[in-house]
Tab-separated table of N, CA and C in Angstrom:
chain	number	residue	atom	x	y	z
I	1	MET	N	-9.764	-4.436	29.873
I	1	MET	CA	-8.526	-4.867	29.250
I	1	MET	C	-8.743	-6.178	28.494
I	2	LYS	N	-9.462	-7.113	29.108
I	2	LYS	CA	-9.698	-8.397	28.451
I	2	LYS	C	-10.553	-8.219	27.199
I	3	LYS	N	-11.500	-7.280	27.250
I	3	LYS	CA	-12.356	-7.042	26.085
I	3	LYS	C	-11.544	-6.446	24.936
I	4	THR	N	-10.576	-5.598	25.269
I	4	THR	CA	-9.741	-4.982	24.242
I	4	THR	C	-8.892	-6.031	23.540
I	5	ILE	N	-8.312	-6.933	24.313
I	5	ILE	CA	-7.494	-8.004	23.735
I	5	ILE	C	-8.360	-8.925	22.884
I	6	LEU	N	-9.555	-9.250	23.378
I	6	LEU	CA	-10.467	-10.108	22.625
I	6	LEU	C	-10.868	-9.434	21.313
I	7	LEU	N	-11.196	-8.152	21.382
I	7	LEU	CA	-11.587	-7.427	20.184
I	7	LEU	C	-10.429	-7.323	19.189
I	8	ALA	N	-9.218	-7.067	19.686
I	8	ALA	CA	-8.053	-6.965	18.807
I	8	ALA	C	-7.747	-8.299	18.139
I	9	SER	N	-7.833	-9.395	18.891
I	9	SER	CA	-7.552	-10.706	18.300
I	9	SER	C	-8.631	-11.093	17.295
I	10	LEU	N	-9.886	-10.727	17.578
I	10	LEU	CA	-10.968	-11.005	16.640
I	10	LEU	C	-10.779	-10.209	15.347
I	11	LEU	N	-10.400	-8.949	15.485
I	11	LEU	CA	-10.146	-8.112	14.317
I	11	LEU	C	-8.979	-8.660	13.493
I	12	ALA	N	-7.923	-9.105	14.166
I	12	ALA	CA	-6.774	-9.679	13.463
I	12	ALA	C	-7.166	-10.961	12.734
I	13	ALA	N	-7.975	-11.798	13.373
I	13	ALA	CA	-8.410	-13.043	12.741
I	13	ALA	C	-9.248	-12.759	11.497
I	14	ILE	N	-10.125	-11.773	11.577
I	14	ILE	CA	-10.958	-11.428	10.421
I	14	ILE	C	-10.096	-10.872	9.290
I	15	ALA	N	-9.129	-10.033	9.640
I	15	ALA	CA	-8.259	-9.459	8.614
I	15	ALA	C	-7.435	-10.537	7.926
I	16	LEU	N	-6.895	-11.476	8.697
I	16	LEU	CA	-6.109	-12.556	8.101
I	16	LEU	C	-6.968	-13.454	7.220
I	17	THR	N	-8.187	-13.705	7.647
I	17	THR	CA	-9.083	-14.531	6.852
I	17	THR	C	-9.433	-13.840	5.539
I	18	ALA	N	-9.700	-12.562	5.607
I	18	ALA	CA	-10.051	-11.822	4.394
I	18	ALA	C	-8.879	-11.769	3.424
I	19	CYS	N	-7.677	-11.597	3.939
I	19	CYS	CA	-6.502	-11.535	3.061
I	19	CYS	C	-6.163	-12.905	2.489
I	20	GLY	N	-6.434	-13.959	3.209
I	20	GLY	CA	-6.093	-15.302	2.764
I	20	GLY	C	-6.978	-15.805	1.648
I	21	LYS	N	-8.189	-15.299	1.526
I	21	LYS	CA	-9.120	-15.791	0.515
I	21	LYS	C	-9.128	-14.940	-0.742
I	22	LYS	N	-8.156	-14.088	-0.897
I	22	LYS	CA	-8.110	-13.204	-2.060
I	22	LYS	C	-7.761	-14.023	-3.304
I	23	GLU	N	-8.574	-13.880	-4.337
I	23	GLU	CA	-8.309	-14.567	-5.595
I	23	GLU	C	-7.491	-13.659	-6.490
I	24	GLU	N	-6.589	-14.267	-7.255
I	24	GLU	CA	-5.789	-13.485	-8.188
I	24	GLU	C	-6.650	-13.077	-9.368
I	25	ALA	N	-6.476	-11.863	-9.800
I	25	ALA	CA	-7.208	-11.383	-10.965
I	25	ALA	C	-6.608	-12.014	-12.216
I	26	ALA	N	-7.459	-12.294	-13.170
I	26	ALA	CA	-6.982	-12.863	-14.427
I	26	ALA	C	-6.177	-11.808	-15.166
I	27	VAL	N	-4.995	-12.200	-15.623
I	27	VAL	CA	-4.116	-11.278	-16.332
I	27	VAL	C	-4.273	-11.514	-17.823
I	28	GLU	N	-4.616	-10.448	-18.520
I	28	GLU	CA	-4.744	-10.557	-19.964
I	28	GLU	C	-3.451	-10.092	-20.603
I	29	ALA	N	-2.945	-10.867	-21.534
I	29	ALA	CA	-1.709	-10.495	-22.220
I	29	ALA	C	-2.006	-9.342	-23.168
I	30	PRO	N	-1.157	-8.315	-23.164
I	30	PRO	CA	-1.383	-7.206	-24.090
I	30	PRO	C	-1.138	-7.653	-25.524
I	31	ALA	N	-1.841	-7.017	-26.423
I	31	ALA	CA	-1.678	-7.349	-27.835
I	31	ALA	C	-0.290	-6.924	-28.291
I	32	PRO	N	0.405	-7.783	-29.029
I	32	PRO	CA	1.742	-7.408	-29.490
I	32	PRO	C	1.659	-6.243	-30.472
I	33	ALA	N	2.634	-5.356	-30.386
I	33	ALA	CA	2.665	-4.201	-31.282
I	33	ALA	C	3.020	-4.659	-32.687
I	34	ALA	N	2.328	-4.108	-33.652
I	34	ALA	CA	2.579	-4.484	-35.041
I	34	ALA	C	3.811	-3.747	-35.540
I	35	ALA	N	4.737	-4.495	-36.107
I	35	ALA	CA	5.954	-3.895	-36.652
I	35	ALA	C	5.641	-3.360	-38.042
I	36	PRO	N	6.184	-2.202	-38.410
I	36	PRO	CA	5.923	-1.687	-39.756
I	36	PRO	C	6.570	-2.594	-40.802
I	37	ALA	N	5.811	-2.877	-41.839
I	37	ALA	CA	6.297	-3.767	-42.893
I	37	ALA	C	7.146	-2.978	-43.879
I	38	PRO	N	8.223	-3.597	-44.384
I	38	PRO	CA	9.023	-2.920	-45.403
I	38	PRO	C	8.198	-2.695	-46.666
I	39	ALA	N	8.569	-1.703	-47.454
I	39	ALA	CA	7.799	-1.341	-48.644
I	39	ALA	C	7.811	-2.450	-49.689
I	40	ASP	N	8.906	-3.213	-49.795
I	40	ASP	CA	9.002	-4.232	-50.833
I	40	ASP	C	8.498	-5.601	-50.368
I	41	ALA	N	7.899	-5.685	-49.198
I	41	ALA	CA	7.417	-6.965	-48.674
I	41	ALA	C	6.145	-7.381	-49.407
I	42	ALA	N	6.009	-8.685	-49.619
I	42	ALA	CA	4.823	-9.216	-50.278
I	42	ALA	C	3.673	-9.210	-49.274
I	43	PRO	N	2.423	-9.056	-49.736
I	43	PRO	CA	1.292	-9.066	-48.808
I	43	PRO	C	1.152	-10.440	-48.159
I	44	ALA	N	0.693	-10.446	-46.923
I	44	ALA	CA	0.536	-11.697	-46.179
I	44	ALA	C	-0.627	-12.492	-46.752
I	45	PRO	N	-0.503	-13.829	-46.789
I	45	PRO	CA	-1.606	-14.641	-47.298
I	45	PRO	C	-2.788	-14.592	-46.329
I	46	ALA	N	-3.990	-14.706	-46.877
I	46	ALA	CA	-5.200	-14.685	-46.055
I	46	ALA	C	-5.277	-15.977	-45.250
I	47	PRO	N	-5.781	-15.934	-44.016
I	47	PRO	CA	-5.899	-17.159	-43.221
I	47	PRO	C	-6.933	-18.095	-43.831
I	48	ALA	N	-6.746	-19.371	-43.593
I	48	ALA	CA	-7.646	-20.381	-44.148
I	48	ALA	C	-9.028	-20.246	-43.519
I	49	GLU	N	-10.053	-20.411	-44.319
I	49	GLU	CA	-11.423	-20.291	-43.842
I	49	GLU	C	-11.804	-21.454	-42.929
I	50	ALA	N	-11.204	-22.628	-43.108
I	50	ALA	CA	-11.578	-23.815	-42.360
I	50	ALA	C	-10.835	-23.948	-41.040
I	51	ALA	N	-10.109	-22.930	-40.607
I	51	ALA	CA	-9.361	-23.027	-39.351
I	51	ALA	C	-10.345	-23.075	-38.186
I	52	PRO	N	-10.188	-24.057	-37.280
I	52	PRO	CA	-11.113	-24.158	-36.147
I	52	PRO	C	-10.884	-23.015	-35.160
I	53	ALA	N	-11.948	-22.586	-34.517
I	53	ALA	CA	-11.853	-21.511	-33.528
I	53	ALA	C	-11.203	-22.052	-32.258
I	54	ALA	N	-10.375	-21.237	-31.638
I	54	ALA	CA	-9.691	-21.651	-30.414
I	54	ALA	C	-10.676	-21.620	-29.250
I	55	THR	N	-10.589	-22.618	-28.399
I	55	THR	CA	-11.433	-22.638	-27.212
I	55	THR	C	-10.860	-21.671	-26.190
I	56	PRO	N	-11.660	-21.255	-25.223
I	56	PRO	CA	-11.138	-20.350	-24.196
I	56	PRO	C	-9.937	-20.934	-23.448
I	57	ALA	N	-9.932	-22.237	-23.237
I	57	ALA	CA	-8.802	-22.864	-22.545
I	57	ALA	C	-7.533	-22.775	-23.388
I	58	GLU	N	-7.676	-22.996	-24.695
I	58	GLU	CA	-6.512	-22.891	-25.578
I	58	GLU	C	-6.011	-21.455	-25.634
I	59	ALA	N	-6.950	-20.512	-25.672
I	59	ALA	CA	-6.565	-19.102	-25.703
I	59	ALA	C	-5.853	-18.715	-24.412
I	60	ALA	N	-6.353	-19.213	-23.284
I	60	ALA	CA	-5.709	-18.915	-22.003
I	60	ALA	C	-4.324	-19.540	-21.944
I	61	GLY	N	-4.186	-20.745	-22.470
I	61	GLY	CA	-2.874	-21.394	-22.503
I	61	GLY	C	-1.897	-20.639	-23.383
I	62	ALA	N	-2.386	-20.178	-24.524
I	62	ALA	CA	-1.525	-19.406	-25.422
I	62	ALA	C	-1.121	-18.086	-24.780
I	63	ALA	N	-2.055	-17.458	-24.076
I	63	ALA	CA	-1.745	-16.199	-23.394
I	63	ALA	C	-0.733	-16.431	-22.280
I	64	ALA	N	-0.875	-17.544	-21.572
I	64	ALA	CA	0.076	-17.860	-20.503
I	64	ALA	C	1.464	-18.118	-21.078
I	65	ASP	N	1.516	-18.832	-22.197
I	65	ASP	CA	2.812	-19.081	-22.841
I	65	ASP	C	3.452	-17.783	-23.315
I	66	ALA	N	2.642	-16.905	-23.886
I	66	ALA	CA	3.171	-15.617	-24.351
I	66	ALA	C	3.678	-14.787	-23.179
I	67	ALA	N	2.938	-14.817	-22.075
I	67	ALA	CA	3.366	-14.067	-20.890
I	67	ALA	C	4.654	-14.648	-20.325
I	68	LYS	N	4.763	-15.986	-20.345
I	68	LYS	CA	5.977	-16.633	-19.845
I	68	LYS	C	7.175	-16.267	-20.717
I	69	ASP	N	6.977	-16.269	-22.026
I	69	ASP	CA	8.061	-15.899	-22.940
I	69	ASP	C	8.472	-14.441	-22.749
I	70	ALA	N	7.482	-13.572	-22.586
I	70	ALA	CA	7.781	-12.151	-22.379
I	70	ALA	C	8.514	-11.943	-21.061
I	71	ALA	N	8.106	-12.670	-20.028
I	71	ALA	CA	8.781	-12.547	-18.734
I	71	ALA	C	10.215	-13.049	-18.836
I	72	GLY	N	10.419	-14.132	-19.564
I	72	GLY	CA	11.775	-14.651	-19.755
I	72	GLY	C	12.652	-13.660	-20.496
I	73	ALA	N	12.094	-13.027	-21.517
I	73	ALA	CA	12.859	-12.026	-22.264
I	73	ALA	C	13.184	-10.825	-21.383
I	74	THR	N	12.246	-10.447	-20.532
I	74	THR	CA	12.480	-9.330	-19.615
I	74	THR	C	13.579	-9.665	-18.627
I	75	VAL	N	13.560	-10.887	-18.112
I	75	VAL	CA	14.599	-11.312	-17.166
I	75	VAL	C	15.960	-11.306	-17.846
I	76	ASP	N	16.012	-11.824	-19.071
I	76	ASP	CA	17.285	-11.835	-19.800
I	76	ASP	C	17.803	-10.419	-20.036
I	77	ALA	N	16.907	-9.517	-20.415
I	77	ALA	CA	17.313	-8.127	-20.642
I	77	ALA	C	17.795	-7.484	-19.349
I	78	ALA	N	17.125	-7.798	-18.239
I	78	ALA	CA	17.541	-7.240	-16.948
I	78	ALA	C	18.909	-7.771	-16.542
I	79	LYS	N	19.153	-9.060	-16.810
I	79	LYS	CA	20.464	-9.636	-16.489
I	79	LYS	C	21.563	-8.972	-17.313
I	80	GLU	N	21.291	-8.764	-18.600
I	80	GLU	CA	22.283	-8.109	-19.460
I	80	GLU	C	22.554	-6.684	-18.991
I	81	ALA	N	21.500	-5.971	-18.623
I	81	ALA	CA	21.673	-4.595	-18.145
I	81	ALA	C	22.455	-4.572	-16.839
I	82	ALA	N	22.190	-5.530	-15.960
I	82	ALA	CA	22.921	-5.595	-14.694
I	82	ALA	C	24.390	-5.913	-14.936
I	83	ASP	N	24.662	-6.812	-15.876
I	83	ASP	CA	26.055	-7.135	-16.199
I	83	ASP	C	26.784	-5.914	-16.761
I	84	LYS	N	26.117	-5.185	-17.656
I	84	LYS	CA	26.738	-3.987	-18.222
I	84	LYS	C	26.970	-2.931	-17.151
I	85	ALA	N	26.017	-2.798	-16.226
I	85	ALA	CA	26.178	-1.822	-15.145
I	85	ALA	C	27.331	-2.216	-14.232
I	86	ALA	N	27.471	-3.512	-13.960
I	86	ALA	CA	28.576	-3.980	-13.121
I	86	ALA	C	29.914	-3.728	-13.812
I	87	GLU	N	29.969	-3.980	-15.119
I	87	GLU	CA	31.208	-3.723	-15.865
I	87	GLU	C	31.547	-2.234	-15.867
I	88	ALA	N	30.531	-1.387	-16.032
I	88	ALA	CA	30.760	0.058	-16.027
I	88	ALA	C	31.231	0.523	-14.653
I	89	ALA	N	30.653	-0.045	-13.592
I	89	ALA	CA	31.071	0.327	-12.240
I	89	ALA	C	32.508	-0.106	-11.986
I	90	LYS	N	32.866	-1.302	-12.465
I	90	LYS	CA	34.237	-1.780	-12.289
I	90	LYS	C	35.208	-0.893	-13.061
I	91	ALA	N	34.844	-0.505	-14.274
I	91	ALA	CA	35.702	0.371	-15.070
I	91	ALA	C	35.855	1.734	-14.397
I	92	ALA	N	34.773	2.247	-13.824
I	92	ALA	CA	34.840	3.534	-13.132
I	92	ALA	C	35.716	3.434	-11.889
I	93	THR	N	35.620	2.311	-11.177
I	93	THR	CA	36.452	2.102	-9.990
I	93	THR	C	37.922	2.030	-10.377
I	94	ASP	N	38.214	1.295	-11.444
I	94	ASP	CA	39.601	1.187	-11.908
I	94	ASP	C	40.139	2.546	-12.346
I	95	ALA	N	39.319	3.320	-13.038
I	95	ALA	CA	39.743	4.647	-13.482
I	95	ALA	C	39.995	5.562	-12.287
I	96	ALA	N	39.157	5.447	-11.263
I	96	ALA	CA	39.349	6.270	-10.067
I	96	ALA	C	40.630	5.876	-9.347
I	97	LYS	N	40.915	4.574	-9.297
I	97	LYS	CA	42.155	4.111	-8.659
I	97	LYS	C	43.370	4.641	-9.411
I	98	GLU	N	43.307	4.622	-10.737
I	98	GLU	CA	44.418	5.122	-11.546
I	98	GLU	C	44.598	6.627	-11.352
I	99	ALA	N	43.507	7.348	-11.209
I	99	ALA	CA	43.588	8.799	-11.041
I	99	ALA	C	44.171	9.171	-9.682
I	100	VAL	N	43.944	8.334	-8.677
I	100	VAL	CA	44.420	8.623	-7.323
I	100	VAL	C	45.893	8.266	-7.163
I	101	LYS	N	46.385	7.321	-7.952
I	101	LYS	CA	47.787	6.906	-7.832
I	101	LYS	C	48.709	8.095	-8.078
I	102	PRO	N	49.748	8.236	-7.253
I	102	PRO	CA	50.696	9.334	-7.484
I	102	PRO	C	51.544	9.049	-8.726
I	103	ALA	N	51.917	10.090	-9.414
I	103	ALA	CA	52.755	9.950	-10.611
I	103	ALA	C	54.141	9.493	-10.202
I	104	GLN	N	54.693	8.519	-10.888
I	104	GLN	CA	56.017	8.001	-10.522
I	104	GLN	C	57.046	8.356	-11.541
């Protein structure tokens, strides 16, 4: 019995240690989808040849900012959808109450 408890506690300690040292995987921001250009739009100017190359740290910062902006937009869209769903549920409840009321 004592060996079983010792073995179980050792196994639990190893499992907790392994889970605690897990590193987060680097998240790469997906490339934004290109919007179709209108037919009468002027062609985009070519980028300047003398533009300095972005360092990996700058690229990671830009990707993090883009991910933060996308997450914020997603949260806002979810809030709007939840508000619309709540309004629809309230309207359905009110309609059901009106339908149940006896005619006077």
